[in-house]
Amino acid sequence: MSVALSDDIQNKQRIRIKRLMMGFAAYVVCGTIVWLYFLTNQTEHTSTAEIAIATAFSLVVQATFYFMIKSGANLKFKDPSLTIQQMIPGFLWVTYLLSITQSVRGIVLVFYFVILMFGIFRLTARQYLALSVLALSGYGIVIAHDISTNAPQFNLTLNLVQLAVLAILLIWFSYFGHEVHDLRNENKIKKAQLIRKHMEIERQRDEIHRTNNELQVVLSKLSTQAITDELTGLANRRHFVDCLQPYIEQAKDSSEFSICLLDLDHFKQINDRYGHNAGDLVLQRFADTAKQCLRKNDLLARYGGEEFILFLPRADKYAAMECAERIRAEFSKIIFEELPDSPSFTLSVGVTIFSPKSDHMKSENLISRADAALYNAKKRGRNQVVLAEPAFKHHFAA
Ligand SMILES: Nc1nc2c(ncn2[C@@H]2O[C@H](COP(=O)(O)OP(=O)(O)OP(=O)(O)O)[C@@H](O)[C@H]2O)c(=O)[nH]1
C-alpha cells in the first residue's frame, strides 16, 4: 500500500523506524546473552528448540512492526509509535525466556527493564502499572508452573525473593516513568507557551511596523503641509526663504540667479466684484499657468495674499525678464469663462538679479529690491515687468 505522506509525517515515520531498530538491537543483545548461557551450558534444562522458538518469536515480532510502519498501517493507531503494542510482545518474550532459563532468571529479569526503557517518554503511570502487573503475573505463572511440574533444581525461596524484588523495582520504575512522563508534558506545554509568546511578539512587531509606517505617512504629510500653501499647492513664504538663503550664501556673481515678485492687478476688485471664491479661483489658475512657464529647478512660492515670488537659478537679467514676461503674457490670455462676462486679468512683476555687493548675503535686501521694481510696475500702469534699479532700466510693457 503506498500512502502519500506529508514531509512531517514522513519524518516521524523515519524516527519510528529508528526506534524500532533500537528495539531490535535490544532483542539482539538480550538474545545473545541467553544464547551465551545456553552454549556454555549454564541453562542445563533448556532445549535448542525452546531457544530457537524464542529467537524466531523476536524476529517475527520485529519484522511485523517493521512492515506495519513501512506500510503506514501504524498511522491508524492512537499512538502511531505503537509503544505499548511493541512492549507487550517484548514482555511475553521475556516471560517465555524466564520459563526456559531457570538457573539464570536473575539476569533475564533485567530484560523487563530494558523493555520498559522504551516507554520512558510515552507511557503514563497507569500503562506502566499495567505492564508491571503483566510482568509480575507472567513471572508468577512461571513460578506456579515450576512448582506444579516439580521442576528440577527449582529454588522456591530464591524465586519468591526475585518476584518481590521485581515487584519493588517495577513499582519504582512506574513512579520514575510517571515523573519523566510529567516532565515531558510540562516541557511540551512550555514549548507551546513559548511558541504562542513568540507569535504574539511577532504580531506586536508587525503592529509596531504598521503604526510606524502610518506615522511616517502622517509625518511626511505634515512636513509637506508645513512648506506648502494650501490654496495653490505652491511652496509657502517660509519654505521659499529657507531655500533661497543657502543660494545667497554660496552665490558669487550676478549671473547666479534672479528673483521676481509677481502681484495680480486690482485683485481687491476681483474679490469685490465676483466674490472671494472667484478670487481663490484666479489665484489657483495663476499658480497653474505660471508653473507651466517654468523650468524644473525654478521655485515659485506664494509670498502672501495675491503676491507671488519666483526664484530662477542660473538666470541672468535677460533670462529672468523673459521668463517673467512669459508668465505675464500667459496669465493675461486666460479667459475666466466660469465668471460673469468671462473676464481676464493681469499682473505686474518686479525682477531683480542677485548682487553680491549690495545684498550682503541677506534675502531681505534682494526681495526688497524686487519689491521696489514691482512698485514701479504698478506705478507705471500695471500689467508689465520691470527690472530693479539701478541694474537695468529697460522694461517690457504690454
Ligand atoms: N480671494 C482671496 N483674496 C485674497 C487672499 N489673500 C488676500 N486676498 C485679497 O487680496 C486683496 C489684495 O488687495 P490689495 O493689496 O489692495 O491689492 P490690489 O487690489 O491687487 O491692488 P494692486 O496690487 O495695487 O493692483 C485684498 O482684498 C485681500 O483680501 C486669498 O487667499 N483669497
GROMACS .gro file of C-alpha atoms and ligand atoms in nm:
model
  430
    1MET     CA    1   0.000   0.000   0.000
    2SER     CA    2   0.153   0.330  -0.095
    3VAL     CA    3   0.031   0.628   0.103
    4ALA     CA    4   0.111   0.989   0.013
    5LEU     CA    5   0.251   1.125   0.337
    6SER     CA    6   0.336   1.482   0.428
    7ASP     CA    7   0.700   1.572   0.499
    8ASP     CA    8   0.623   1.599   0.871
    9ILE     CA    9   0.469   1.251   0.889
   10GLN     CA   10   0.747   1.103   0.675
   11ASN     CA   11   0.998   1.249   0.916
   12LYS     CA   12   0.814   1.099   1.214
   13GLN     CA   13   0.794   0.762   1.037
   14ARG     CA   14   1.172   0.770   0.993
   15ILE     CA   15   1.213   0.831   1.366
   16ARG     CA   16   0.975   0.540   1.441
   17ILE     CA   17   1.181   0.304   1.222
   18LYS     CA   18   1.493   0.423   1.404
   19ARG     CA   19   1.329   0.346   1.742
   20LEU     CA   20   1.224   0.005   1.612
   21MET     CA   21   1.585  -0.063   1.513
   22MET     CA   22   1.696   0.029   1.866
   23GLY     CA   23   1.437  -0.218   1.995
   24PHE     CA   24   1.574  -0.478   1.757
   25ALA     CA   25   1.924  -0.411   1.889
   26ALA     CA   26   1.792  -0.468   2.244
   27TYR     CA   27   1.642  -0.802   2.132
   28VAL     CA   28   1.978  -0.894   1.976
   29VAL     CA   29   2.172  -0.807   2.295
   30CYS     CA   30   1.930  -0.990   2.527
   31GLY     CA   31   1.901  -1.284   2.285
   32THR     CA   32   2.281  -1.308   2.257
   33ILE     CA   33   2.313  -1.316   2.637
   34VAL     CA   34   2.065  -1.609   2.657
   35TRP     CA   35   2.242  -1.788   2.372
   36LEU     CA   36   2.573  -1.743   2.554
   37TYR     CA   37   2.433  -1.901   2.870
   38PHE     CA   38   2.283  -2.177   2.661
   39LEU     CA   39   2.600  -2.251   2.464
   40THR     CA   40   2.810  -2.251   2.783
   41ASN     CA   41   2.564  -2.497   2.945
   42GLN     CA   42   2.453  -2.254   3.217
   43THR     CA   43   2.090  -2.335   3.134
   44GLU     CA   44   2.101  -2.713   3.167
   45HIS     CA   45   1.731  -2.776   3.112
   46THR     CA   46   1.687  -2.551   2.813
   47SER     CA   47   1.640  -2.725   2.478
   48THR     CA   48   1.767  -2.594   2.143
   49ALA     CA   49   1.407  -2.590   2.018
   50GLU     CA   50   1.296  -2.366   2.304
   51ILE     CA   51   1.573  -2.115   2.248
   52ALA     CA   52   1.514  -2.127   1.872
   53ILE     CA   53   1.143  -2.054   1.931
   54ALA     CA   54   1.238  -1.753   2.145
   55THR     CA   55   1.473  -1.625   1.873
   56ALA     CA   56   1.217  -1.681   1.595
   57PHE     CA   57   0.948  -1.508   1.803
   58SER     CA   58   1.162  -1.195   1.846
   59LEU     CA   59   1.240  -1.184   1.473
   60VAL     CA   60   0.876  -1.228   1.370
   61VAL     CA   61   0.760  -0.960   1.614
   62GLN     CA   62   1.018  -0.707   1.493
   63ALA     CA   63   0.953  -0.785   1.125
   64THR     CA   64   0.577  -0.738   1.180
   65PHE     CA   65   0.626  -0.394   1.333
   66TYR     CA   66   0.876  -0.302   1.064
   67PHE     CA   67   0.623  -0.373   0.787
   68MET     CA   68   0.344  -0.200   0.980
   69ILE     CA   69   0.544   0.122   0.999
   70LYS     CA   70   0.679   0.096   0.645
   71SER     CA   71   0.328   0.048   0.505
   72GLY     CA   72   0.183   0.328   0.720
   73ALA     CA   73  -0.056   0.085   0.894
   74ASN     CA   74   0.070   0.221   1.229
   75LEU     CA   75  -0.085   0.561   1.147
   76LYS     CA   76  -0.431   0.418   1.214
   77PHE     CA   77  -0.343   0.371   1.580
   78LYS     CA   78  -0.396   0.633   1.851
   79ASP     CA   79  -0.023   0.611   1.925
   80PRO     CA   80   0.137   0.563   1.580
   81SER     CA   81   0.468   0.483   1.752
   82LEU     CA   82   0.299   0.160   1.874
   83THR     CA   83   0.487   0.189   2.203
   84ILE     CA   84   0.266  -0.029   2.419
   85GLN     CA   85   0.195  -0.266   2.128
   86GLN     CA   86   0.570  -0.328   2.090
   87MET     CA   87   0.627  -0.363   2.464
   88ILE     CA   88   0.361  -0.630   2.526
   89PRO     CA   89   0.522  -0.892   2.292
   90GLY     CA   90   0.857  -0.794   2.445
   91PHE     CA   91   0.724  -0.870   2.793
   92LEU     CA   92   0.577  -1.202   2.671
   93TRP     CA   93   0.916  -1.284   2.518
   94VAL     CA   94   1.099  -1.213   2.845
   95THR     CA   95   0.839  -1.418   3.036
   96TYR     CA   96   0.897  -1.710   2.796
   97LEU     CA   97   1.274  -1.673   2.844
   98LEU     CA   98   1.218  -1.685   3.222
   99SER     CA   99   1.028  -2.010   3.180
  100ILE     CA  100   1.311  -2.176   2.985
  101THR     CA  101   1.612  -2.036   3.173
  102GLN     CA  102   1.552  -2.136   3.530
  103SER     CA  103   1.911  -2.107   3.658
  104VAL     CA  104   1.982  -1.758   3.514
  105ARG     CA  105   1.643  -1.600   3.581
  106GLY     CA  106   1.804  -1.324   3.790
  107ILE     CA  107   1.971  -1.193   3.474
  108VAL     CA  108   1.673  -1.245   3.244
  109LEU     CA  109   1.451  -1.045   3.483
  110VAL     CA  110   1.664  -0.739   3.397
  111PHE     CA  111   1.533  -0.765   3.037
  112TYR     CA  112   1.192  -0.640   3.160
  113PHE     CA  113   1.357  -0.310   3.249
  114VAL     CA  114   1.541  -0.292   2.917
  115ILE     CA  115   1.197  -0.305   2.750
  116LEU     CA  116   1.045  -0.059   3.000
  117MET     CA  117   1.312   0.194   2.899
  118PHE     CA  118   1.149   0.219   2.557
  119GLY     CA  119   0.832   0.360   2.706
  120ILE     CA  120   1.003   0.607   2.936
  121PHE     CA  121   0.888   0.919   2.746
  122ARG     CA  122   0.550   0.797   2.633
  123LEU     CA  123   0.378   0.577   2.888
  124THR     CA  124   0.152   0.706   3.161
  125ALA     CA  125   0.169   0.575   3.520
  126ARG     CA  126  -0.136   0.356   3.454
  127GLN     CA  127   0.024   0.197   3.148
  128TYR     CA  128   0.342   0.134   3.349
  129LEU     CA  129   0.137  -0.029   3.623
  130ALA     CA  130  -0.050  -0.243   3.368
  131LEU     CA  131   0.282  -0.361   3.221
  132SER     CA  132   0.416  -0.424   3.571
  133VAL     CA  133   0.112  -0.640   3.650
  134LEU     CA  134   0.171  -0.825   3.321
  135ALA     CA  135   0.537  -0.889   3.412
  136LEU     CA  136   0.458  -0.998   3.769
  137SER     CA  137   0.173  -1.221   3.653
  138GLY     CA  138   0.397  -1.374   3.387
  139TYR     CA  139   0.674  -1.448   3.633
  140GLY     CA  140   0.414  -1.568   3.888
  141ILE     CA  141   0.275  -1.813   3.632
  142VAL     CA  142   0.628  -1.934   3.555
  143ILE     CA  143   0.688  -1.998   3.927
  144ALA     CA  144   0.349  -2.168   3.965
  145HIS     CA  145   0.424  -2.386   3.661
  146ASP     CA  146   0.764  -2.484   3.805
  147ILE     CA  147   0.600  -2.575   4.137
  148SER     CA  148   0.321  -2.772   3.975
  149THR     CA  149   0.557  -2.964   3.745
  150ASN     CA  150   0.805  -3.010   4.026
  151ALA     CA  151   1.078  -2.866   3.809
  152PRO     CA  152   1.428  -2.993   3.886
  153GLN     CA  153   1.661  -2.761   4.079
  154PHE     CA  154   1.372  -2.524   4.144
  155ASN     CA  155   1.454  -2.290   4.434
  156LEU     CA  156   1.124  -2.154   4.565
  157THR     CA  157   1.277  -1.906   4.811
  158LEU     CA  158   1.509  -1.759   4.551
  159ASN     CA  159   1.226  -1.726   4.300
  160LEU     CA  160   0.994  -1.562   4.555
  161VAL     CA  161   1.269  -1.316   4.653
  162GLN     CA  162   1.326  -1.242   4.285
  163LEU     CA  163   0.949  -1.193   4.238
  164ALA     CA  164   0.945  -0.949   4.533
  165VAL     CA  165   1.249  -0.760   4.402
  166LEU     CA  166   1.087  -0.745   4.059
  167ALA     CA  167   0.767  -0.605   4.217
  168ILE     CA  168   0.958  -0.336   4.410
  169LEU     CA  169   1.165  -0.235   4.108
  170LEU     CA  170   0.858  -0.227   3.885
  171ILE     CA  171   0.673  -0.002   4.131
  172TRP     CA  172   0.976   0.227   4.149
  173PHE     CA  173   1.012   0.224   3.771
  174SER     CA  174   0.641   0.308   3.730
  175TYR     CA  175   0.685   0.608   3.959
  176PHE     CA  176   1.004   0.711   3.779
  177GLY     CA  177   0.839   0.670   3.438
  178HIS     CA  178   0.542   0.874   3.557
  179GLU     CA  179   0.773   1.158   3.665
  180VAL     CA  180   0.958   1.155   3.333
  181HIS     CA  181   0.626   1.149   3.151
  182ASP     CA  182   0.506   1.451   3.353
  183LEU     CA  183   0.830   1.635   3.287
  184ARG     CA  184   0.792   1.572   2.917
  185ASN     CA  185   0.436   1.702   2.925
  186GLU     CA  186   0.545   2.011   3.115
  187ASN     CA  187   0.813   2.072   2.854
  188LYS     CA  188   0.555   2.031   2.580
  189ILE     CA  189   0.328   2.288   2.748
  190LYS     CA  190   0.621   2.527   2.798
  191LYS     CA  191   0.721   2.485   2.436
  192ALA     CA  192   0.364   2.560   2.323
  193GLN     CA  193   0.358   2.866   2.551
  194LEU     CA  194   0.691   2.982   2.407
  195ILE     CA  195   0.561   2.940   2.053
  196ARG     CA  196   0.248   3.138   2.147
  197LYS     CA  197   0.461   3.412   2.305
  198HIS     CA  198   0.687   3.418   2.003
  199MET     CA  199   0.384   3.454   1.775
  200GLU     CA  200   0.247   3.733   1.998
  201ILE     CA  201   0.583   3.915   1.980
  202GLU     CA  202   0.581   3.875   1.601
  203ARG     CA  203   0.225   4.014   1.592
  204GLN     CA  204   0.323   4.310   1.810
  205ARG     CA  205   0.630   4.371   1.595
  206ASP     CA  206   0.411   4.380   1.283
  207GLU     CA  207   0.172   4.614   1.463
  208ILE     CA  208   0.460   4.848   1.554
  209HIS     CA  209   0.586   4.828   1.199
  210ARG     CA  210   0.242   4.920   1.066
  211THR     CA  211   0.199   5.206   1.315
  212ASN     CA  212   0.546   5.327   1.227
  213ASN     CA  213   0.459   5.329   0.857
  214GLU     CA  214   0.137   5.515   0.926
  215LEU     CA  215   0.332   5.763   1.138
  216GLN     CA  216   0.582   5.812   0.857
  217VAL     CA  217   0.297   5.886   0.615
  218VAL     CA  218   0.142   6.136   0.860
  219LEU     CA  219   0.483   6.293   0.925
  220SER     CA  220   0.558   6.327   0.557
  221LYS     CA  221   0.209   6.479   0.504
  222LEU     CA  222   0.270   6.720   0.791
  223SER     CA  223   0.613   6.822   0.667
  224THR     CA  224   0.469   6.875   0.316
  225GLN     CA  225   0.185   7.080   0.467
  226ALA     CA  226   0.435   7.284   0.665
  227ILE     CA  227   0.606   7.404   0.347
  228THR     CA  228   0.304   7.423   0.115
  229ASP     CA  229   0.042   7.688   0.053
  230GLU     CA  230  -0.293   7.516   0.095
  231LEU     CA  231  -0.484   7.713  -0.169
  232THR     CA  232  -0.242   7.699  -0.462
  233GLY     CA  233  -0.026   7.397  -0.374
  234LEU     CA  234   0.284   7.617  -0.425
  235ALA     CA  235   0.567   7.648  -0.172
  236ASN     CA  236   0.487   7.891   0.112
  237ARG     CA  237   0.685   8.200   0.204
  238ARG     CA  238   0.884   8.035   0.486
  239HIS     CA  239   0.995   7.749   0.265
  240PHE     CA  240   1.093   7.990  -0.012
  241VAL     CA  241   1.315   8.195   0.220
  242ASP     CA  242   1.468   7.874   0.362
  243CYS     CA  243   1.556   7.759   0.011
  244LEU     CA  244   1.684   8.099  -0.100
  245GLN     CA  245   1.922   8.169   0.188
  246PRO     CA  246   2.179   7.894   0.110
  247TYR     CA  247   2.192   8.013  -0.252
  248ILE     CA  248   2.263   8.368  -0.138
  249GLU     CA  249   2.540   8.248   0.092
  250GLN     CA  250   2.710   8.047  -0.183
  251ALA     CA  251   2.649   8.268  -0.489
  252LYS     CA  252   2.945   8.463  -0.617
  253ASP     CA  253   2.828   8.675  -0.914
  254SER     CA  254   2.515   8.833  -1.052
  255SER     CA  255   2.457   8.567  -1.316
  256GLU     CA  256   2.391   8.306  -1.049
  257PHE     CA  257   2.016   8.369  -1.002
  258SER     CA  258   1.727   8.614  -1.021
  259ILE     CA  259   1.418   8.686  -0.816
  260CYS     CA  260   1.075   8.801  -0.938
  261LEU     CA  261   0.787   8.936  -0.730
  262LEU     CA  262   0.453   8.886  -0.908
  263ASP     CA  263   0.135   9.061  -0.797
  264LEU     CA  264  -0.212   9.024  -0.951
  265ASP     CA  265  -0.350   9.362  -1.056
  266HIS     CA  266  -0.656   9.504  -0.883
  267PHE     CA  267  -0.716   9.183  -0.705
  268LYS     CA  268  -0.930   9.353  -0.443
  269GLN     CA  269  -1.173   9.445  -0.722
  270ILE     CA  270  -1.189   9.082  -0.834
  271ASN     CA  271  -1.290   8.981  -0.483
  272ASP     CA  272  -1.535   9.265  -0.452
  273ARG     CA  273  -1.698   9.204  -0.788
  274TYR     CA  274  -1.702   8.823  -0.816
  275GLY     CA  275  -1.667   8.714  -0.459
  276HIS     CA  276  -1.390   8.560  -0.250
  277ASN     CA  277  -1.429   8.215  -0.410
  278ALA     CA  278  -1.374   8.365  -0.753
  279GLY     CA  279  -1.062   8.537  -0.614
  280ASP     CA  280  -0.937   8.199  -0.491
  281LEU     CA  281  -1.002   8.051  -0.835
  282VAL     CA  282  -0.797   8.327  -1.001
  283LEU     CA  283  -0.510   8.263  -0.759
  284GLN     CA  284  -0.519   7.887  -0.833
  285ARG     CA  285  -0.538   7.942  -1.209
  286PHE     CA  286  -0.243   8.182  -1.189
  287ALA     CA  287  -0.037   7.921  -0.999
  288ASP     CA  288  -0.115   7.651  -1.259
  289THR     CA  289  -0.034   7.880  -1.551
  290ALA     CA  290   0.290   8.010  -1.401
  291LYS     CA  291   0.411   7.656  -1.328
  292GLN     CA  292   0.370   7.572  -1.698
  293CYS     CA  293   0.610   7.854  -1.785
  294LEU     CA  294   0.891   7.742  -1.552
  295ARG     CA  295   1.186   7.504  -1.562
  296LYS     CA  296   1.220   7.211  -1.325
  297ASN     CA  297   1.460   7.387  -1.087
  298ASP     CA  298   1.272   7.720  -1.071
  299LEU     CA  299   1.085   7.776  -0.747
  300LEU     CA  300   0.755   7.960  -0.735
  301ALA     CA  301   0.601   8.039  -0.397
  302ARG     CA  302   0.303   8.225  -0.262
  303TYR     CA  303   0.451   8.521  -0.083
  304GLY     CA  304   0.121   8.633   0.071
  305GLY     CA  305  -0.229   8.733  -0.045
  306GLU     CA  306  -0.220   8.785  -0.420
  307GLU     CA  307   0.158   8.821  -0.426
  308PHE     CA  308   0.396   8.550  -0.552
  309ILE     CA  309   0.773   8.518  -0.557
  310LEU     CA  310   0.986   8.335  -0.809
  311PHE     CA  311   1.341   8.207  -0.776
  312LEU     CA  312   1.521   8.147  -1.107
  313PRO     CA  313   1.858   7.972  -1.064
  314ARG     CA  314   2.125   8.031  -1.332
  315ALA     CA  315   1.913   8.308  -1.482
  316ASP     CA  316   2.071   8.646  -1.573
  317LYS     CA  317   1.864   8.961  -1.612
  318TYR     CA  318   1.767   8.878  -1.973
  319ALA     CA  319   1.655   8.527  -1.892
  320ALA     CA  320   1.467   8.646  -1.582
  321MET     CA  321   1.288   8.926  -1.770
  322GLU     CA  322   1.195   8.685  -2.046
  323CYS     CA  323   1.055   8.432  -1.800
  324ALA     CA  324   0.856   8.694  -1.609
  325GLU     CA  325   0.719   8.831  -1.934
  326ARG     CA  326   0.617   8.483  -2.046
  327ILE     CA  327   0.415   8.436  -1.724
  328ARG     CA  328   0.259   8.781  -1.753
  329ALA     CA  329   0.156   8.720  -2.114
  330GLU     CA  330   0.018   8.369  -2.049
  331PHE     CA  331  -0.184   8.484  -1.748
  332SER     CA  332  -0.336   8.777  -1.935
  333LYS     CA  333  -0.454   8.534  -2.205
  334ILE     CA  334  -0.671   8.333  -1.963
  335ILE     CA  335  -1.042   8.392  -2.001
  336PHE     CA  336  -1.236   8.301  -1.687
  337GLU     CA  337  -1.544   8.158  -1.851
  338GLU     CA  338  -1.692   8.044  -1.521
  339LEU     CA  339  -1.723   8.412  -1.408
  340PRO     CA  340  -1.989   8.656  -1.533
  341ASP     CA  341  -1.882   8.835  -1.857
  342SER     CA  342  -1.583   8.593  -1.892
  343PRO     CA  343  -1.322   8.840  -1.768
  344SER     CA  344  -0.945   8.818  -1.795
  345PHE     CA  345  -0.693   8.966  -1.555
  346THR     CA  346  -0.338   9.098  -1.549
  347LEU     CA  347  -0.039   9.101  -1.321
  348SER     CA  348   0.272   9.309  -1.258
  349VAL     CA  349   0.623   9.181  -1.197
  350GLY     CA  350   0.933   9.325  -1.034
  351VAL     CA  351   1.256   9.150  -1.131
  352THR     CA  352   1.596   9.168  -0.973
  353ILE     CA  353   1.920   8.985  -1.023
  354PHE     CA  354   2.137   8.877  -0.735
  355SER     CA  355   2.400   9.135  -0.647
  356PRO     CA  356   2.688   9.005  -0.433
  357LYS     CA  357   2.792   9.358  -0.343
  358SER     CA  358   2.463   9.507  -0.227
  359ASP     CA  359   2.277   9.201  -0.097
  360HIS     CA  360   2.525   9.125   0.182
  361MET     CA  361   2.413   8.766   0.184
  362LYS     CA  362   2.063   8.871   0.301
  363SER     CA  363   1.744   8.765   0.125
  364GLU     CA  364   1.561   9.074   0.263
  365ASN     CA  365   1.783   9.307   0.054
  366LEU     CA  366   1.722   9.108  -0.261
  367ILE     CA  367   1.346   9.083  -0.206
  368SER     CA  368   1.305   9.450  -0.117
  369ARG     CA  369   1.480   9.540  -0.446
  370ALA     CA  370   1.233   9.320  -0.635
  371ASP     CA  371   0.951   9.481  -0.436
  372ALA     CA  372   1.069   9.826  -0.541
  373ALA     CA  373   1.066   9.712  -0.904
  374LEU     CA  374   0.714   9.575  -0.858
  375TYR     CA  375   0.607   9.905  -0.708
  376ASN     CA  376   0.742  10.077  -1.021
  377ALA     CA  377   0.550   9.834  -1.243
  378LYS     CA  378   0.227   9.921  -1.058
  379LYS     CA  379   0.304  10.292  -1.073
  380ARG     CA  380   0.369  10.277  -1.445
  381GLY     CA  381   0.023  10.138  -1.512
  382ARG     CA  382   0.040   9.766  -1.409
  383ASN     CA  383   0.036   9.462  -1.646
  384GLN     CA  384   0.411   9.490  -1.704
  385VAL     CA  385   0.751   9.356  -1.599
  386VAL     CA  386   1.009   9.595  -1.452
  387LEU     CA  387   1.373   9.524  -1.375
  388ALA     CA  388   1.501   9.663  -1.048
  389GLU     CA  389   1.707   9.986  -1.045
  390PRO     CA  390   1.990  10.051  -1.088
  391ALA     CA  391   2.083   9.727  -1.262
  392PHE     CA  392   1.888   9.776  -1.583
  393LYS     CA  393   1.638  10.040  -1.681
  394HIS     CA  394   1.469   9.866  -1.968
  395HIS     CA  395   1.124   9.720  -1.903
  396PHE     CA  396   0.880   9.518  -2.108
  397ALA     CA  397   0.538   9.671  -2.137
  398ALA     CA  398   0.219   9.518  -2.269
  399LIG     N1  399  -0.983   8.553  -0.263
  399LIG     C1  400  -0.874   8.578  -0.192
  399LIG     N2  401  -0.837   8.703  -0.170
  399LIG     C2  402  -0.726   8.728  -0.100
  399LIG     C3  403  -0.647   8.622  -0.049
  399LIG     N3  404  -0.541   8.680   0.015
  399LIG     C4  405  -0.555   8.815   0.004
  399LIG     N4  406  -0.666   8.843  -0.066
  399LIG     C5  407  -0.718   8.974  -0.102
  399LIG     O1  408  -0.634   9.034  -0.197
  399LIG     C6  409  -0.661   9.173  -0.194
  399LIG     C7  410  -0.533   9.249  -0.215
  399LIG     O2  411  -0.568   9.380  -0.241
  399LIG     P1  412  -0.466   9.498  -0.247
  399LIG     O3  413  -0.348   9.470  -0.159
  399LIG     O4  414  -0.536   9.624  -0.225
  399LIG     O5  415  -0.412   9.497  -0.393
  399LIG     P2  416  -0.486   9.502  -0.532
  399LIG     O6  417  -0.631   9.518  -0.520
  399LIG     O7  418  -0.441   9.377  -0.607
  399LIG     O8  419  -0.423   9.624  -0.599
  399LIG     P3  420  -0.285   9.634  -0.669
  399LIG     O9  421  -0.196   9.530  -0.614
  399LIG    O10  422  -0.237   9.767  -0.641
  399LIG    O11  423  -0.310   9.610  -0.813
  399LIG     C8  424  -0.727   9.203  -0.060
  399LIG    O12  425  -0.862   9.237  -0.080
  399LIG     C9  426  -0.720   9.069   0.015
  399LIG    O13  427  -0.833   9.049   0.094
  399LIG    C10  428  -0.691   8.492  -0.074
  399LIG    O14  429  -0.629   8.394  -0.032
  399LIG     N5  430  -0.802   8.472  -0.144
   0.00000   0.00000   0.00000
